[in-house]
JSON list of C-alpha atoms in Angstrom, two decimals:
[
{"chain": "A", "resi": 1, "resn": "MET", "atom": "CA", "xyz": [-53.75, 43.01, 39.04]},
{"chain": "A", "resi": 2, "resn": "THR", "atom": "CA", "xyz": [-51.14, 41.85, 41.50]},
{"chain": "A", "resi": 3, "resn": "THR", "atom": "CA", "xyz": [-51.57, 43.30, 44.90]},
{"chain": "A", "resi": 4, "resn": "TYR", "atom": "CA", "xyz": [-48.82, 44.11, 47.60]},
{"chain": "A", "resi": 5, "resn": "HIS", "atom": "CA", "xyz": [-49.97, 40.90, 49.63]},
{"chain": "A", "resi": 6, "resn": "ASP", "atom": "CA", "xyz": [-49.76, 38.59, 46.29]},
{"chain": "A", "resi": 7, "resn": "LEU", "atom": "CA", "xyz": [-46.07, 39.25, 46.34]},
{"chain": "A", "resi": 8, "resn": "MET", "atom": "CA", "xyz": [-43.51, 37.30, 48.01]},
{"chain": "A", "resi": 9, "resn": "GLY", "atom": "CA", "xyz": [-41.69, 39.12, 51.04]},
{"chain": "A", "resi": 10, "resn": "PHE", "atom": "CA", "xyz": [-38.39, 39.25, 48.74]},
{"chain": "A", "resi": 11, "resn": "GLN", "atom": "CA", "xyz": [-40.35, 40.99, 46.00]},
{"chain": "A", "resi": 12, "resn": "ARG", "atom": "CA", "xyz": [-41.77, 43.51, 48.79]},
{"chain": "A", "resi": 13, "resn": "ASP", "atom": "CA", "xyz": [-38.38, 44.15, 49.73]},
{"chain": "A", "resi": 14, "resn": "LEU", "atom": "CA", "xyz": [-37.24, 44.82, 46.31]},
{"chain": "A", "resi": 15, "resn": "LEU", "atom": "CA", "xyz": [-39.97, 47.28, 45.61]},
{"chain": "A", "resi": 16, "resn": "GLU", "atom": "CA", "xyz": [-38.87, 49.22, 48.85]},
{"chain": "A", "resi": 17, "resn": "ALA", "atom": "CA", "xyz": [-35.25, 48.97, 47.75]},
{"chain": "A", "resi": 18, "resn": "ILE", "atom": "CA", "xyz": [-35.92, 50.44, 44.35]},
{"chain": "A", "resi": 19, "resn": "ALA", "atom": "CA", "xyz": [-37.63, 53.46, 46.22]},
{"chain": "A", "resi": 20, "resn": "ALA", "atom": "CA", "xyz": [-35.13, 53.79, 48.64]},
{"chain": "A", "resi": 21, "resn": "VAL", "atom": "CA", "xyz": [-31.70, 53.65, 46.31]},
{"chain": "A", "resi": 22, "resn": "ASP", "atom": "CA", "xyz": [-30.96, 57.33, 45.71]},
{"chain": "A", "resi": 23, "resn": "ASP", "atom": "CA", "xyz": [-28.96, 56.97, 42.79]},
{"chain": "A", "resi": 24, "resn": "ASP", "atom": "CA", "xyz": [-29.67, 54.76, 39.81]},
{"chain": "A", "resi": 25, "resn": "PRO", "atom": "CA", "xyz": [-31.62, 51.60, 41.26]},
{"chain": "A", "resi": 26, "resn": "TYR", "atom": "CA", "xyz": [-29.52, 49.09, 39.28]},
{"chain": "A", "resi": 27, "resn": "GLY", "atom": "CA", "xyz": [-29.10, 45.50, 40.13]},
{"chain": "A", "resi": 28, "resn": "LEU", "atom": "CA", "xyz": [-26.01, 45.69, 42.23]},
{"chain": "A", "resi": 29, "resn": "ALA", "atom": "CA", "xyz": [-27.06, 48.80, 43.88]},
{"chain": "A", "resi": 30, "resn": "LEU", "atom": "CA", "xyz": [-30.39, 47.03, 44.80]},
{"chain": "A", "resi": 31, "resn": "LYS", "atom": "CA", "xyz": [-28.36, 43.79, 46.16]},
{"chain": "A", "resi": 32, "resn": "ALA", "atom": "CA", "xyz": [-26.10, 46.19, 48.25]},
{"chain": "A", "resi": 33, "resn": "TYR", "atom": "CA", "xyz": [-29.11, 47.69, 49.77]},
{"chain": "A", "resi": 34, "resn": "LEU", "atom": "CA", "xyz": [-30.64, 44.40, 50.62]},
{"chain": "A", "resi": 35, "resn": "ASP", "atom": "CA", "xyz": [-27.43, 42.75, 51.81]},
{"chain": "A", "resi": 36, "resn": "GLU", "atom": "CA", "xyz": [-27.31, 45.32, 54.62]},
{"chain": "A", "resi": 37, "resn": "ARG", "atom": "CA", "xyz": [-30.78, 43.98, 55.80]},
{"chain": "A", "resi": 38, "resn": "TYR", "atom": "CA", "xyz": [-30.59, 40.27, 55.17]},
{"chain": "A", "resi": 39, "resn": "ALA", "atom": "CA", "xyz": [-28.66, 38.07, 57.39]},
{"chain": "A", "resi": 40, "resn": "ASP", "atom": "CA", "xyz": [-26.99, 36.04, 54.31]},
{"chain": "A", "resi": 41, "resn": "PRO", "atom": "CA", "xyz": [-25.98, 37.61, 50.99]},
{"chain": "A", "resi": 42, "resn": "ILE", "atom": "CA", "xyz": [-28.52, 37.90, 48.33]},
{"chain": "A", "resi": 43, "resn": "ASN", "atom": "CA", "xyz": [-27.97, 35.27, 45.54]},
{"chain": "A", "resi": 44, "resn": "HIS", "atom": "CA", "xyz": [-27.53, 37.05, 41.98]},
{"chain": "A", "resi": 45, "resn": "SER", "atom": "CA", "xyz": [-29.96, 34.54, 40.54]},
{"chain": "A", "resi": 46, "resn": "ARG", "atom": "CA", "xyz": [-32.80, 35.24, 43.13]},
{"chain": "A", "resi": 47, "resn": "LEU", "atom": "CA", "xyz": [-32.28, 39.00, 42.80]},
{"chain": "A", "resi": 48, "resn": "TYR", "atom": "CA", "xyz": [-32.74, 39.11, 38.83]},
{"chain": "A", "resi": 49, "resn": "GLN", "atom": "CA", "xyz": [-35.39, 36.55, 38.67]},
{"chain": "A", "resi": 50, "resn": "ASN", "atom": "CA", "xyz": [-37.58, 38.35, 41.06]},
{"chain": "A", "resi": 51, "resn": "LEU", "atom": "CA", "xyz": [-36.71, 41.61, 39.28]},
{"chain": "A", "resi": 52, "resn": "ASP", "atom": "CA", "xyz": [-37.88, 39.94, 36.02]},
{"chain": "A", "resi": 53, "resn": "GLN", "atom": "CA", "xyz": [-41.32, 38.66, 37.73]},
{"chain": "A", "resi": 54, "resn": "LEU", "atom": "CA", "xyz": [-41.95, 42.41, 39.03]},
{"chain": "A", "resi": 55, "resn": "VAL", "atom": "CA", "xyz": [-41.42, 43.70, 35.40]},
{"chain": "A", "resi": 56, "resn": "GLU", "atom": "CA", "xyz": [-43.67, 41.05, 34.14]},
{"chain": "A", "resi": 57, "resn": "GLN", "atom": "CA", "xyz": [-46.48, 42.04, 36.83]},
{"chain": "A", "resi": 58, "resn": "ASP", "atom": "CA", "xyz": [-46.02, 45.82, 35.58]},
{"chain": "A", "resi": 59, "resn": "LEU", "atom": "CA", "xyz": [-44.87, 46.77, 39.23]},
{"chain": "A", "resi": 60, "resn": "ILE", "atom": "CA", "xyz": [-41.56, 48.14, 37.94]},
{"chain": "A", "resi": 61, "resn": "ASN", "atom": "CA", "xyz": [-39.86, 49.16, 34.89]},
{"chain": "A", "resi": 62, "resn": "ARG", "atom": "CA", "xyz": [-36.41, 47.82, 33.52]},
{"chain": "A", "resi": 63, "resn": "ASP", "atom": "CA", "xyz": [-34.39, 50.40, 31.41]},
{"chain": "A", "resi": 64, "resn": "ASP", "atom": "CA", "xyz": [-30.82, 50.44, 29.96]},
{"chain": "A", "resi": 65, "resn": "LEU", "atom": "CA", "xyz": [-28.38, 52.53, 31.97]},
{"chain": "A", "resi": 66, "resn": "ASP", "atom": "CA", "xyz": [-25.66, 51.43, 29.73]},
{"chain": "A", "resi": 67, "resn": "ALA", "atom": "CA", "xyz": [-24.83, 48.64, 27.48]},
{"chain": "A", "resi": 68, "resn": "ARG", "atom": "CA", "xyz": [-24.41, 46.13, 30.50]},
{"chain": "A", "resi": 69, "resn": "THR", "atom": "CA", "xyz": [-26.69, 47.58, 33.09]},
{"chain": "A", "resi": 70, "resn": "ASN", "atom": "CA", "xyz": [-30.22, 47.84, 33.68]},
{"chain": "A", "resi": 71, "resn": "VAL", "atom": "CA", "xyz": [-31.89, 50.37, 35.92]},
{"chain": "A", "resi": 72, "resn": "TYR", "atom": "CA", "xyz": [-35.30, 49.64, 37.78]},
{"chain": "A", "resi": 73, "resn": "THR", "atom": "CA", "xyz": [-37.90, 52.12, 38.61]},
{"chain": "A", "resi": 74, "resn": "LEU", "atom": "CA", "xyz": [-41.46, 51.80, 39.98]},
{"chain": "A", "resi": 75, "resn": "THR", "atom": "CA", "xyz": [-44.45, 51.95, 37.68]},
{"chain": "A", "resi": 76, "resn": "ASP", "atom": "CA", "xyz": [-47.46, 53.98, 38.98]},
{"chain": "A", "resi": 77, "resn": "ALA", "atom": "CA", "xyz": [-49.03, 50.64, 39.94]},
{"chain": "A", "resi": 78, "resn": "GLY", "atom": "CA", "xyz": [-45.82, 49.59, 41.81]},
{"chain": "A", "resi": 79, "resn": "ARG", "atom": "CA", "xyz": [-45.69, 53.01, 43.59]},
{"chain": "A", "resi": 80, "resn": "HIS", "atom": "CA", "xyz": [-49.30, 52.76, 44.53]},
{"chain": "A", "resi": 81, "resn": "GLU", "atom": "CA", "xyz": [-48.95, 49.22, 45.96]},
{"chain": "A", "resi": 82, "resn": "LEU", "atom": "CA", "xyz": [-45.93, 50.58, 48.07]},
{"chain": "A", "resi": 83, "resn": "GLN", "atom": "CA", "xyz": [-47.52, 53.74, 49.37]},
{"chain": "A", "resi": 84, "resn": "HIS", "atom": "CA", "xyz": [-51.00, 51.81, 50.16]},
{"chain": "A", "resi": 85, "resn": "HIS", "atom": "CA", "xyz": [-49.01, 49.36, 52.21]},
{"chain": "A", "resi": 86, "resn": "ALA", "atom": "CA", "xyz": [-46.89, 52.23, 54.17]},
{"chain": "A", "resi": 87, "resn": "GLU", "atom": "CA", "xyz": [-50.41, 53.88, 54.79]},
{"chain": "A", "resi": 88, "resn": "THR", "atom": "CA", "xyz": [-51.70, 50.82, 56.14]},
{"chain": "A", "resi": 89, "resn": "LEU", "atom": "CA", "xyz": [-48.75, 50.25, 58.59]},
{"chain": "A", "resi": 90, "resn": "ALA", "atom": "CA", "xyz": [-49.02, 54.09, 59.49]},
{"chain": "A", "resi": 91, "resn": "GLY", "atom": "CA", "xyz": [-52.51, 53.81, 60.25]},
{"chain": "A", "resi": 92, "resn": "LEU", "atom": "CA", "xyz": [-51.94, 50.66, 62.53]},
{"chain": "A", "resi": 93, "resn": "CYS", "atom": "CA", "xyz": [-49.27, 52.60, 64.35]},
{"chain": "A", "resi": 94, "resn": "GLU", "atom": "CA", "xyz": [-51.48, 55.09, 65.43]},
{"chain": "A", "resi": 95, "resn": "LEU", "atom": "CA", "xyz": [-54.20, 52.77, 66.93]},
{"chain": "A", "resi": 96, "resn": "ALA", "atom": "CA", "xyz": [-54.46, 52.62, 70.89]},
{"chain": "A", "resi": 97, "resn": "ARG", "atom": "CA", "xyz": [-52.84, 49.73, 72.11]},
{"chain": "A", "resi": 98, "resn": "PRO", "atom": "CA", "xyz": [-53.70, 47.84, 75.36]},
{"chain": "A", "resi": 99, "resn": "VAL", "atom": "CA", "xyz": [-51.13, 48.13, 78.14]},
{"chain": "A", "resi": 100, "resn": "ALA", "atom": "CA", "xyz": [-50.02, 45.69, 81.14]},
{"chain": "A", "resi": 101, "resn": "ASP", "atom": "CA", "xyz": [-52.50, 47.44, 83.52]},
{"chain": "A", "resi": 102, "resn": "GLY", "atom": "CA", "xyz": [-55.48, 46.96, 81.31]},
{"chain": "A", "resi": 103, "resn": "GLY", "atom": "CA", "xyz": [-55.57, 50.56, 80.20]},
{"chain": "A", "resi": 104, "resn": "ALA", "atom": "CA", "xyz": [-55.13, 51.85, 76.73]},
{"chain": "A", "resi": 105, "resn": "ARG", "atom": "CA", "xyz": [-52.09, 53.57, 75.48]},
{"chain": "A", "resi": 106, "resn": "GLN", "atom": "CA", "xyz": [-52.39, 56.29, 72.84]}
]
């Protein structure tokens, strides 16, 4: 089974994009979401190769939206990996962190 940490950063970002896109998360909508966050535009080949790999790893589903367009959704496994990572980050943010004077910040 593929875990969140087995994925490349771009693939992790794709999982986030699929979860974040409100309307149908089709390729160009995902590209637009990521283009807003990346310094350089996302190459179509890179996008679709990584979407294909996530489908093969059973982290996302690919279904026909129309004759020319696919829509991508998280599988239960993909949603689990994304949620687990979010919970991990949320937990880390709640840890006490040292401050400059040697005390602990809550």
